[in-house]
Short mmCIF file of C-alpha atoms and ligand atoms in Angstrom, two decimals:
data_model
loop_
_atom_site.label_atom_id
_atom_site.label_comp_id
_atom_site.label_asym_id
_atom_site.label_seq_id
_atom_site.Cartn_x
_atom_site.Cartn_y
_atom_site.Cartn_z
CA MET A 1478 -4.15 -17.80 -9.29
CA ILE A 1479 -1.69 -18.50 -6.51
CA ARG A 1480 1.48 -20.33 -7.41
CA SER A 1481 3.24 -21.34 -4.22
CA ASP A 1482 6.46 -21.60 -6.23
CA ALA A 1483 6.19 -17.99 -7.44
CA PRO A 1484 9.14 -15.86 -6.33
CA VAL A 1485 8.90 -14.21 -2.94
CA LEU A 1486 8.81 -10.44 -3.41
CA LEU A 1487 8.58 -9.37 0.21
CA GLU A 1488 9.56 -11.35 3.28
CA VAL A 1489 8.86 -9.76 6.66
CA ARG A 1490 10.35 -11.65 9.59
CA ASP A 1491 9.64 -10.91 13.24
CA LEU A 1492 9.56 -7.19 12.48
CA ARG A 1493 9.58 -4.94 15.53
CA ALA A 1494 9.36 -1.17 15.46
CA SER A 1495 8.86 1.80 17.74
CA VAL A 1496 7.79 5.39 17.39
CA ASP A 1497 8.87 7.93 20.00
CA ASP A 1498 10.30 5.03 22.05
CA GLN A 1499 6.84 3.47 22.09
CA PRO A 1500 6.94 -0.11 20.74
CA ILE A 1501 4.15 -0.58 18.18
CA LEU A 1502 5.11 -3.58 16.06
CA HIS A 1503 5.78 -6.68 18.13
CA GLY A 1504 7.00 -9.24 15.62
CA VAL A 1505 5.22 -9.14 12.25
CA ASN A 1506 5.63 -12.08 9.89
CA LEU A 1507 4.43 -11.86 6.30
CA THR A 1508 5.44 -13.50 3.04
CA ILE A 1509 4.24 -11.99 -0.22
CA ARG A 1510 4.83 -13.78 -3.51
CA ALA A 1511 4.55 -12.55 -7.07
CA GLY A 1512 0.99 -12.54 -8.36
CA GLU A 1513 -0.59 -12.34 -4.92
CA ILE A 1514 -3.06 -9.92 -3.41
CA HIS A 1515 -3.00 -9.69 0.37
CA ALA A 1516 -5.42 -7.88 2.64
CA VAL A 1517 -4.50 -6.71 6.12
CA MET A 1518 -7.41 -5.95 8.40
CA GLY A 1519 -7.68 -5.25 12.11
CA ARG A 1520 -8.99 -2.83 14.67
CA ASN A 1521 -8.09 0.85 14.76
CA GLY A 1522 -4.68 1.24 16.33
CA SER A 1523 -3.57 -2.35 15.72
CA GLY A 1524 -0.49 -1.24 13.77
CA LYS A 1525 -1.49 -1.53 10.11
CA SER A 1526 -0.37 1.94 9.04
CA THR A 1527 2.74 1.59 11.19
CA LEU A 1528 3.65 -1.57 9.28
CA SER A 1529 3.14 0.19 5.94
CA LYS A 1530 5.21 3.20 6.98
CA VAL A 1531 8.03 1.08 8.37
CA LEU A 1532 8.14 -0.81 5.08
CA ALA A 1533 8.25 2.46 3.14
CA GLY A 1534 11.04 3.77 5.38
CA HIS A 1535 9.26 6.59 7.18
CA PRO A 1536 11.94 8.30 9.32
CA ALA A 1537 9.71 8.65 12.42
CA TYR A 1538 9.78 4.87 12.96
CA THR A 1539 12.68 2.95 14.42
CA VAL A 1540 13.10 -0.69 13.56
CA THR A 1541 14.10 -2.49 16.75
CA GLY A 1542 14.23 -6.06 15.48
CA GLY A 1543 13.55 -8.50 12.68
CA SER A 1544 14.18 -8.23 8.97
CA VAL A 1545 12.52 -7.28 5.69
CA THR A 1546 13.77 -8.77 2.47
CA TYR A 1547 12.60 -7.34 -0.84
CA ARG A 1548 13.40 -9.54 -3.83
CA GLY A 1549 16.32 -10.99 -1.94
CA GLN A 1550 17.68 -7.60 -0.86
CA ASP A 1551 17.75 -6.12 2.66
CA LEU A 1552 15.04 -3.46 2.41
CA LEU A 1553 15.68 -1.86 5.78
CA GLU A 1554 19.12 -0.56 4.88
CA LEU A 1555 17.75 1.43 1.95
CA GLU A 1556 16.62 5.06 2.01
CA PRO A 1557 12.87 5.60 1.39
CA GLU A 1558 13.60 7.10 -2.07
CA GLN A 1559 15.60 4.07 -3.06
CA ARG A 1560 12.81 1.75 -1.91
CA ALA A 1561 10.41 3.63 -4.16
CA ARG A 1562 12.82 3.51 -7.08
CA ILE A 1563 13.15 -0.25 -6.92
CA GLY A 1564 9.41 -0.70 -6.96
CA LEU A 1565 7.94 -0.42 -3.49
CA PHE A 1566 4.92 1.83 -3.44
CA LEU A 1567 2.90 3.14 -0.52
CA GLY A 1568 -0.49 4.74 -1.04
CA PHE A 1569 -0.97 6.72 2.15
CA GLN A 1570 -4.00 6.56 4.42
CA TYR A 1571 -3.67 10.33 4.65
CA PRO A 1572 -1.97 11.59 1.45
CA VAL A 1573 0.05 14.74 2.08
CA GLU A 1574 -0.50 18.04 0.34
CA ILE A 1575 2.57 19.62 -1.26
CA PRO A 1576 1.69 23.24 -1.96
CA GLY A 1577 3.69 24.90 -4.72
CA VAL A 1578 4.68 21.63 -6.42
CA SER A 1579 2.77 20.90 -9.61
CA ASN A 1580 1.15 17.49 -9.60
CA LEU A 1581 2.20 16.92 -13.21
CA GLU A 1582 5.86 17.75 -12.51
CA PHE A 1583 5.87 15.69 -9.32
CA LEU A 1584 4.51 12.68 -11.18
CA ARG A 1585 7.00 13.18 -14.02
CA VAL A 1586 10.02 13.32 -11.71
CA ALA A 1587 8.85 10.26 -9.76
CA THR A 1588 8.08 8.32 -12.93
CA ASN A 1589 11.47 9.17 -14.45
CA ALA A 1590 13.30 8.11 -11.29
CA ARG A 1591 11.56 4.76 -11.49
CA ARG A 1592 12.21 4.45 -15.24
CA GLN A 1593 15.89 5.26 -14.77
CA GLU A 1594 16.15 2.44 -12.21
CA ARG A 1595 14.66 0.05 -14.77
CA GLY A 1596 17.08 1.19 -17.48
CA GLU A 1597 14.40 3.02 -19.44
CA THR A 1598 14.76 6.41 -21.08
CA GLU A 1599 13.71 9.56 -19.30
CA LEU A 1600 10.45 11.07 -20.57
CA ASP A 1601 10.39 14.74 -21.52
CA THR A 1602 7.36 16.88 -20.80
CA PHE A 1603 5.60 15.95 -24.04
CA ALA A 1604 6.24 12.23 -23.88
CA PHE A 1605 5.20 12.22 -20.26
CA GLU A 1606 1.92 13.96 -21.04
CA ASP A 1607 1.06 11.18 -23.48
CA LEU A 1608 1.79 8.57 -20.84
CA VAL A 1609 -0.07 10.35 -18.09
CA ASN A 1610 -3.13 10.67 -20.29
CA THR A 1611 -3.32 6.91 -20.77
CA ARG A 1612 -3.00 6.44 -17.01
CA LEU A 1613 -5.59 9.10 -16.19
CA ALA A 1614 -8.02 6.87 -18.02
CA VAL A 1615 -7.32 4.04 -15.55
CA VAL A 1616 -8.56 6.18 -12.66
CA GLN A 1617 -10.99 8.25 -14.77
CA MET A 1618 -9.46 11.43 -13.45
CA ASP A 1619 -9.88 14.88 -14.90
CA PRO A 1620 -6.61 16.21 -16.45
CA ALA A 1621 -7.26 19.46 -14.56
CA PHE A 1622 -5.87 17.75 -11.44
CA LEU A 1623 -2.44 17.65 -13.09
CA GLU A 1624 -2.23 21.41 -13.20
CA ARG A 1625 -2.83 21.84 -9.48
CA SER A 1626 -0.34 21.48 -6.63
CA VAL A 1627 0.06 17.92 -5.35
CA ASN A 1628 -3.13 17.08 -3.44
CA GLU A 1629 -3.60 20.70 -2.41
CA GLY A 1630 -7.27 21.27 -1.80
CA PHE A 1631 -8.12 17.88 -3.31
CA SER A 1632 -11.16 16.28 -1.72
CA GLY A 1633 -10.58 13.09 0.29
CA GLY A 1634 -11.65 10.91 -2.62
CA GLU A 1635 -9.63 12.91 -5.16
CA LYS A 1636 -6.48 12.39 -3.08
CA LYS A 1637 -7.07 8.65 -3.03
CA ARG A 1638 -7.56 8.62 -6.79
CA ASN A 1639 -4.35 10.62 -7.21
CA GLU A 1640 -2.53 7.91 -5.23
CA ILE A 1641 -3.76 5.30 -7.70
CA LEU A 1642 -2.68 7.53 -10.58
CA GLN A 1643 0.81 7.63 -9.05
CA MET A 1644 0.74 3.87 -8.74
CA ALA A 1645 -0.38 3.47 -12.36
CA LEU A 1646 2.59 5.58 -13.48
CA LEU A 1647 5.21 4.01 -11.22
CA GLU A 1648 4.19 0.42 -11.97
CA PRO A 1649 5.38 -0.83 -8.59
CA VAL A 1650 6.46 -4.38 -7.86
CA VAL A 1651 4.90 -4.33 -4.41
CA ALA A 1652 2.10 -1.84 -3.84
CA ILE A 1653 0.83 -1.19 -0.34
CA LEU A 1654 -2.48 0.65 -0.31
CA ASP A 1655 -3.40 1.94 3.12
CA GLU A 1656 -7.16 2.41 3.28
CA THR A 1657 -7.31 3.64 -0.27
CA ASP A 1658 -11.01 2.77 -0.15
CA SER A 1659 -11.86 5.02 2.78
CA GLY A 1660 -13.65 8.20 1.81
CA LEU A 1661 -14.41 7.08 -1.73
CA ASP A 1662 -17.93 7.36 -3.06
CA ILE A 1663 -19.48 4.22 -4.54
CA ASP A 1664 -18.51 5.00 -8.13
CA ALA A 1665 -14.99 6.05 -7.15
CA LEU A 1666 -14.56 2.85 -5.15
CA ARG A 1667 -15.40 0.82 -8.26
CA ILE A 1668 -13.04 2.89 -10.39
CA VAL A 1669 -10.16 2.62 -7.93
CA ALA A 1670 -10.74 -1.12 -7.44
CA GLY A 1671 -10.86 -1.53 -11.22
CA GLY A 1672 -7.56 0.33 -11.47
CA VAL A 1673 -5.93 -1.89 -8.86
CA ASN A 1674 -7.18 -5.02 -10.62
CA GLN A 1675 -5.98 -3.71 -13.98
CA LEU A 1676 -2.50 -3.07 -12.58
CA ALA A 1677 -2.20 -6.41 -10.81
CA SER A 1678 -0.11 -8.94 -12.75
CA PRO A 1679 1.68 -12.26 -12.20
CA ASP A 1680 4.88 -10.28 -11.64
CA ASN A 1681 3.71 -7.88 -8.95
CA ALA A 1682 1.86 -8.00 -5.67
CA THR A 1683 -0.58 -5.83 -3.78
CA LEU A 1684 -1.10 -5.39 -0.06
CA LEU A 1685 -4.45 -3.81 0.71
CA ILE A 1686 -5.04 -2.40 4.16
CA THR A 1687 -8.76 -2.08 4.64
CA HIS A 1688 -11.57 -2.22 7.15
CA TYR A 1689 -14.26 -3.31 4.77
CA GLN A 1690 -15.42 -6.33 2.86
CA ARG A 1691 -16.91 -4.01 0.23
CA LEU A 1692 -13.40 -3.43 -1.17
CA LEU A 1693 -12.66 -7.15 -1.10
CA ASP A 1694 -15.90 -7.80 -3.00
CA LEU A 1695 -14.23 -5.90 -5.85
CA ILE A 1696 -10.62 -7.04 -5.38
CA THR A 1697 -10.43 -10.67 -4.34
CA PRO A 1698 -7.50 -11.25 -2.00
CA ASP A 1699 -5.53 -14.50 -2.01
CA HIS A 1700 -4.64 -14.04 1.65
CA VAL A 1701 -6.31 -12.12 4.47
CA HIS A 1702 -4.46 -11.23 7.68
CA VAL A 1703 -5.76 -9.84 10.93
CA MET A 1704 -3.43 -7.53 12.81
CA ALA A 1705 -3.78 -7.08 16.54
CA ALA A 1706 -1.48 -5.39 19.01
CA GLY A 1707 1.31 -5.05 16.47
CA ARG A 1708 1.34 -8.60 15.16
CA ILE A 1709 -0.50 -10.71 12.64
CA LEU A 1710 -2.75 -12.74 14.84
CA ARG A 1711 -4.55 -14.80 12.22
CA SER A 1712 -4.24 -15.45 8.48
CA GLY A 1713 -6.60 -17.13 6.06
CA GLY A 1714 -8.23 -16.86 2.68
CA PRO A 1715 -11.00 -14.53 1.52
CA GLU A 1716 -13.43 -16.33 3.84
CA LEU A 1717 -11.64 -14.83 6.85
CA ALA A 1718 -12.78 -11.35 5.80
CA HIS A 1719 -16.36 -12.56 5.52
CA GLU A 1720 -16.08 -14.12 8.94
CA LEU A 1721 -14.82 -10.82 10.42
CA GLU A 1722 -17.81 -9.06 8.92
CA ARG A 1723 -20.06 -11.46 10.85
CA ILE A 1724 -18.25 -11.77 14.16
CA GLY A 1725 -16.19 -8.59 14.48
CA TYR A 1726 -13.05 -8.52 16.63
CA ASP A 1727 -14.25 -9.71 20.06
CA TRP A 1728 -12.29 -12.95 19.64
CA VAL A 1729 -9.09 -10.92 19.34
CA ASP A 1730 -9.00 -10.12 23.07
CA GLN A 1731 -9.36 -13.76 24.05
CA GLU A 1732 -6.68 -14.82 21.62
CA LEU A 1733 -4.33 -12.05 22.77
CA ALA A 1734 -4.88 -13.07 26.40
CA LEU A 1735 -3.78 -16.58 25.48
CA THR A 1736 -0.67 -15.49 23.60
CA GLU A 1737 1.77 -13.38 25.50
CA VAL A 1738 2.71 -10.27 23.55
CA GLY A 1739 6.37 -9.52 23.91
N1 ATP B 3225 4.08 9.04 18.07
C1 ATP B 3225 3.37 8.10 18.69
N2 ATP B 3225 3.41 7.94 20.04
C2 ATP B 3225 2.69 7.00 20.65
N3 ATP B 3225 1.91 6.13 20.00
C3 ATP B 3225 1.82 6.22 18.66
C4 ATP B 3225 2.54 7.20 17.93
N4 ATP B 3225 2.26 7.04 16.62
C5 ATP B 3225 1.39 6.00 16.55
N5 ATP B 3225 1.12 5.51 17.76
C6 ATP B 3225 0.21 4.44 18.10
O1 ATP B 3225 0.49 3.28 17.37
C7 ATP B 3225 -0.68 2.48 17.26
C8 ATP B 3225 -0.81 1.94 15.86
O2 ATP B 3225 -1.18 3.01 14.98
P1 ATP B 3225 -1.49 2.72 13.44
O3 ATP B 3225 -1.70 4.03 12.79
O4 ATP B 3225 -0.45 1.83 12.89
O5 ATP B 3225 -2.87 1.91 13.54
P2 ATP B 3225 -3.82 1.38 12.38
O6 ATP B 3225 -3.94 -0.09 12.56
O7 ATP B 3225 -3.36 1.87 11.08
O8 ATP B 3225 -5.22 2.05 12.77
P3 ATP B 3225 -6.42 2.63 11.83
O9 ATP B 3225 -7.25 1.44 11.46
O10 ATP B 3225 -7.16 3.55 12.75
O11 ATP B 3225 -5.82 3.34 10.68
C9 ATP B 3225 -1.84 3.38 17.72
O12 ATP B 3225 -2.24 3.00 19.01
C10 ATP B 3225 -1.23 4.76 17.72
O13 ATP B 3225 -1.82 5.61 18.67
MG1 MG B 3226 -4.11 3.13 9.66
#
């Protein structure tokens, strides 16, 4: 349920960003409150992943204007690691492989960094294994994946599931999932969606970047946004996603022609 008086967790104002001196984001506005699920849709190349990476603090992107406030704090002045520690999570569209780093150890270090930030005790190897086993159940993942290097040789769907496992351990305040549904088989999609729903609470928020209604059939968004040419061109409720399924994105060109993109 949406409470319009719920605290704002993430406030994006007129955000502009470039990569390699190429402007990509042209003034993004987005307000995310506690308890909300948002979906961002839009054509290939419209800037969705760029937005997620700028929010996470990816060093390849330069913010050229605007502001991002996370729970009242200036997010843009923080290092990516610090953003993660205070509860911002990004599930990558293309999760990276980290050969030579055990998945279990990686998850333990990340989880402990987050716990430390919240004033909780650090978990030793044994305590962490207990925790990770409860979280593996959320994504119905085989414990064998813990023994392997992070994402190395994981199938596309296994990488996406591993992202949700990370999320289940880190218990983020704002989770951004960039096309976590792409490449998942039908059963895995249900499992991942179930995991996201299970982790959603009145105190956190989720931003789903997706191309498909099939994900939103399983995770009902409170707000749906359409990105185009580096801005949010239209926002609405769940019905907007259904409408996109019917009419596609042809209307975007007309609307962009009417609004000057600066
Ligand atoms: N280094 C770069 N130099 C020039 N253009 C870039 C660079 N990196 C990204 N872009 C461009 O930025 C635009 C936005 O890319 P982005 O990945 O954010 O799109 P997207 O909305 O996530 O698309 P998709 O739905 O395909 O994932 C694209 O046109 C892309 O080619
Ligand atoms: Mg993308």
